[in-house]
């Protein structure tokens, strides 16, 4: 039973446009969410996070939105750059203080020059 | 920048061999984790540690074992490798920050294991 779902295995976006990656979760105990980026042959790299007390967190070109009622979060990248091409993983943690992360299956983002 | 190292990066080995995957971090983090990931799948937590002499099994059952004798070192061992153990193994570490459990886990580059 997958508690964190990324239903789009891949996404292609034109350079300069906005990339929107989506993530849904089923466990209402999750209250901290993270996005990781992974290049081939490397480990995941932390990108941005959000706690359930917020509905938006912004860091440069990256913004994460959280809709608790819909159990949905999204990562917006604008403008998209070729270096953003990677696999993006959504992860969730229950009960602020619990470090065990549950990951989604990832979305492969390709930025077209 | 995170400093967490995994060796070897790639390992091809025959069935029945004993293997140890190494993971070291220089950040002084108390918490360390091992994940297993198959292509196109999510990362599954197989072991974690909250400090020296502390180890717990994760959500995914694994035949591997771990030890935590030093803060910086968290090796994973398979006593008898089998083809079903073929996968990528990722090590991570984390710490608390600002009194809040931000739980940012920093990952190593991973070990891709193939058991023939």
Coordinates of C-alpha atoms in Angstrom, one line a residue:
Chain A
X1 CA 0.0 0.0 0.0
X2 CA 1.7 3.1 -1.3
X3 CA 1.3 6.0 1.1
X4 CA 3.1 8.6 -1.0
X5 CA 2.2 8.6 -4.7
X6 CA 3.7 10.3 -7.7
X7 CA 1.4 9.4 -10.5
X8 CA 3.4 10.9 -13.3
X9 CA 6.5 8.8 -14.0
X10 CA 7.9 11.4 -16.4
X11 CA 7.4 15.0 -17.5
X12 CA 8.9 17.1 -20.3
X13 CA 9.0 20.9 -20.1
X14 CA 10.4 23.5 -22.4
X15 CA 13.3 25.5 -21.0
X16 CA 12.1 28.7 -19.4
X17 CA 8.6 27.4 -18.7
X18 CA 7.2 26.3 -15.4
X19 CA 7.6 22.7 -14.3
X20 CA 4.9 21.3 -11.9
X21 CA 5.5 18.0 -10.2
X22 CA 2.7 16.5 -8.1
X23 CA 2.5 14.3 -5.1
X24 CA -0.4 12.7 -3.2
X25 CA -0.4 11.1 0.1
X26 CA -2.9 8.9 2.0
X27 CA -1.6 9.0 5.6
X28 CA -3.2 11.9 7.5
X29 CA -0.5 11.6 10.1
X30 CA 2.1 12.9 7.7
X31 CA 3.0 16.5 8.7
X32 CA 6.4 17.2 7.1
X33 CA 7.1 16.9 3.4
X34 CA 10.3 17.1 1.4
X35 CA 11.4 17.1 -2.2
X36 CA 14.6 15.5 -3.3
X37 CA 16.3 15.6 -6.6
X38 CA 18.4 12.8 -8.0
X39 CA 20.8 12.7 -10.9
X40 CA 21.9 9.4 -12.4
X41 CA 24.6 7.6 -10.4
X42 CA 24.2 10.0 -7.5
X43 CA 22.3 9.9 -4.3
X44 CA 19.2 12.1 -3.7
X45 CA 19.8 15.7 -2.8
X46 CA 17.5 17.7 -0.6
X47 CA 15.7 20.4 -2.4
X48 CA 13.0 22.0 -0.3
X49 CA 10.6 21.1 2.5
X50 CA 7.3 22.2 4.0
X51 CA 5.6 21.5 7.3
X52 CA 1.9 21.1 7.7
X53 CA 1.5 24.4 9.5
X54 CA 2.2 26.1 6.2
X55 CA 0.7 25.9 2.7
X56 CA 3.6 27.4 0.8
X57 CA 7.4 27.5 1.0
X58 CA 9.6 29.3 -1.5
X59 CA 13.3 29.0 -2.2
X60 CA 14.6 30.8 -5.3
X61 CA 13.1 29.1 -8.4
X62 CA 11.5 26.4 -6.3
X63 CA 8.1 26.6 -4.5
X64 CA 6.3 23.8 -2.8
X65 CA 2.5 24.1 -2.2
X66 CA 0.7 21.9 0.3
X67 CA -3.1 21.3 0.3
X68 CA -3.8 19.4 3.5
X69 CA -7.5 18.9 2.8
X70 CA -6.7 17.2 -0.6
X71 CA -3.6 15.5 0.8
X72 CA -1.7 16.9 -2.1
X73 CA 1.5 18.8 -2.6
X74 CA 3.2 20.1 -5.7
X75 CA 6.7 21.4 -6.6
X76 CA 6.9 24.4 -9.0
X77 CA 10.1 25.2 -10.8
X78 CA 10.2 28.5 -12.6
X79 CA 11.9 29.2 -14.9
X80 CA 12.9 25.6 -15.7
X81 CA 16.6 25.1 -16.7
X82 CA 18.4 22.2 -18.4
X83 CA 20.2 21.5 -15.2
X84 CA 16.8 20.7 -13.6
X85 CA 16.6 17.5 -15.6
X86 CA 16.6 14.8 -13.0
X87 CA 14.3 12.4 -11.0
X88 CA 12.3 14.2 -8.3
X89 CA 11.2 12.3 -5.2
X90 CA 8.5 13.4 -2.8
X91 CA 8.9 12.2 0.8
X92 CA 6.8 12.5 3.9
X93 CA 7.3 12.1 7.6
X94 CA 4.7 11.6 10.3
X95 CA 4.5 13.4 13.6
X96 CA 7.0 16.2 13.8
X97 CA 10.0 14.5 15.4
X98 CA 9.8 11.2 13.6
X99 CA 12.6 10.9 11.1
X100 CA 11.4 7.9 9.1
X101 CA 10.7 9.1 5.6
X102 CA 8.2 7.5 3.2
X103 CA 9.2 8.1 -0.4
X104 CA 7.2 8.2 -3.6
X105 CA 8.4 6.5 -6.8
X106 CA 9.7 9.6 -8.4
X107 CA 9.0 11.7 -11.5
X108 CA 11.7 12.0 -14.2
X109 CA 11.7 15.6 -15.4
X110 CA 13.3 16.4 -18.7
X111 CA 13.9 20.1 -19.7
X112 CA 13.9 20.6 -23.4
X113 CA 16.3 23.3 -24.6
Chain B
X1 CA 27.4 20.5 1.5
X2 CA 26.9 17.0 2.9
X3 CA 29.8 14.7 3.5
X4 CA 28.6 11.1 3.4
X5 CA 30.5 8.5 1.5
X6 CA 29.7 5.0 0.3
X7 CA 32.0 2.3 -1.0
X8 CA 32.1 0.5 -3.2
X9 CA 30.0 2.4 -5.8
X10 CA 29.5 -0.8 -7.8
X11 CA 29.8 -4.4 -6.8
X12 CA 29.3 -7.5 -8.9
X13 CA 29.5 -10.7 -6.8
X14 CA 28.6 -14.4 -6.9
X15 CA 25.9 -16.1 -4.9
X16 CA 26.8 -17.1 -1.4
X17 CA 29.5 -14.5 -0.9
X18 CA 29.6 -12.3 2.3
X19 CA 29.6 -8.6 1.5
X20 CA 29.9 -5.4 3.5
X21 CA 28.8 -2.1 2.1
X22 CA 30.5 0.8 3.8
X23 CA 29.0 4.2 4.8
X24 CA 30.8 7.0 6.6
X25 CA 29.8 10.6 7.4
X26 CA 31.9 13.4 8.7
X27 CA 29.1 15.7 9.8
X28 CA 28.8 14.2 13.3
X29 CA 25.2 13.3 12.7
X30 CA 23.6 11.0 15.3
X31 CA 21.0 9.5 12.9
X32 CA 21.9 7.2 10.0
X33 CA 19.8 5.2 7.6
X34 CA 20.0 2.5 4.9
X35 CA 17.5 2.5 2.0
X36 CA 17.1 0.0 -0.8
X37 CA 15.9 1.2 -4.2
X38 CA 15.0 -0.8 -7.3
X39 CA 14.8 1.0 -10.7
X40 CA 11.6 3.1 -11.0
X41 CA 10.6 2.3 -7.5
X42 CA 10.5 4.3 -4.2
X43 CA 13.3 4.2 -1.6
X44 CA 12.5 1.7 1.1
X45 CA 14.0 2.1 4.6
X46 CA 15.7 -1.1 5.7
X47 CA 17.7 -0.1 8.7
X48 CA 18.2 3.0 10.9
X49 CA 20.3 4.1 13.9
X50 CA 19.8 6.9 16.4
X51 CA 23.3 6.7 17.7
X52 CA 26.2 4.4 18.7
X53 CA 25.0 0.9 19.6
X54 CA 21.5 1.7 18.4
X55 CA 20.1 -0.1 15.4
X56 CA 16.5 -0.8 14.3
X57 CA 14.9 -2.5 11.3
X58 CA 13.1 -0.4 8.9
X59 CA 9.8 -0.8 7.1
X60 CA 11.1 -3.2 4.5
X61 CA 12.2 -6.5 5.7
X62 CA 15.8 -7.2 4.8
X63 CA 18.2 -10.1 5.3
X64 CA 21.0 -7.6 5.8
X65 CA 22.4 -6.6 9.2
X66 CA 24.0 -3.3 10.3
X67 CA 26.2 -2.1 13.2
X68 CA 27.0 1.3 14.7
X69 CA 30.1 1.1 16.8
X70 CA 31.2 4.6 15.9
X71 CA 29.1 7.7 15.2
X72 CA 30.6 8.2 11.7
X73 CA 30.4 4.6 10.5
X74 CA 27.3 2.5 9.6
X75 CA 28.2 -0.6 7.6
X76 CA 25.7 -3.0 6.1
X77 CA 26.5 -6.7 5.8
X78 CA 24.9 -9.5 3.8
X79 CA 26.2 -12.9 5.1
X80 CA 25.3 -14.8 2.0
X81 CA 24.4 -12.8 -1.1
X82 CA 21.6 -13.9 -3.4
X83 CA 20.4 -12.7 -6.8
X84 CA 17.3 -11.3 -5.0
X85 CA 19.6 -8.9 -3.2
X86 CA 20.5 -7.2 -6.4
X87 CA 19.5 -3.5 -5.9
X88 CA 20.8 -0.1 -5.2
X89 CA 21.6 0.6 -1.5
X90 CA 21.6 4.2 -0.3
X91 CA 23.0 5.5 3.0
X92 CA 21.8 8.7 4.6
X93 CA 22.3 10.7 7.8
X94 CA 20.4 13.5 9.6
X95 CA 20.3 15.8 12.6
X96 CA 17.9 18.0 14.5
X97 CA 18.1 21.6 13.7
X98 CA 16.9 24.7 15.6
X99 CA 15.0 22.6 18.1
X100 CA 12.7 21.3 15.3
X101 CA 12.9 17.9 13.7
X102 CA 13.5 19.2 10.2
X103 CA 14.7 15.8 9.3
X104 CA 16.7 16.7 6.2
X105 CA 18.5 13.5 5.3
X106 CA 21.7 13.7 3.4
X107 CA 22.5 10.8 1.1
X108 CA 25.6 9.2 -0.2
X109 CA 26.0 8.3 -3.8
X110 CA 24.9 4.7 -3.3
X111 CA 26.2 1.2 -4.0
X112 CA 24.8 -0.6 -6.9
X113 CA 24.9 -4.3 -6.1
X114 CA 24.5 -7.1 -8.6
X115 CA 24.5 -10.7 -7.4
X116 CA 25.0 -13.3 -10.1

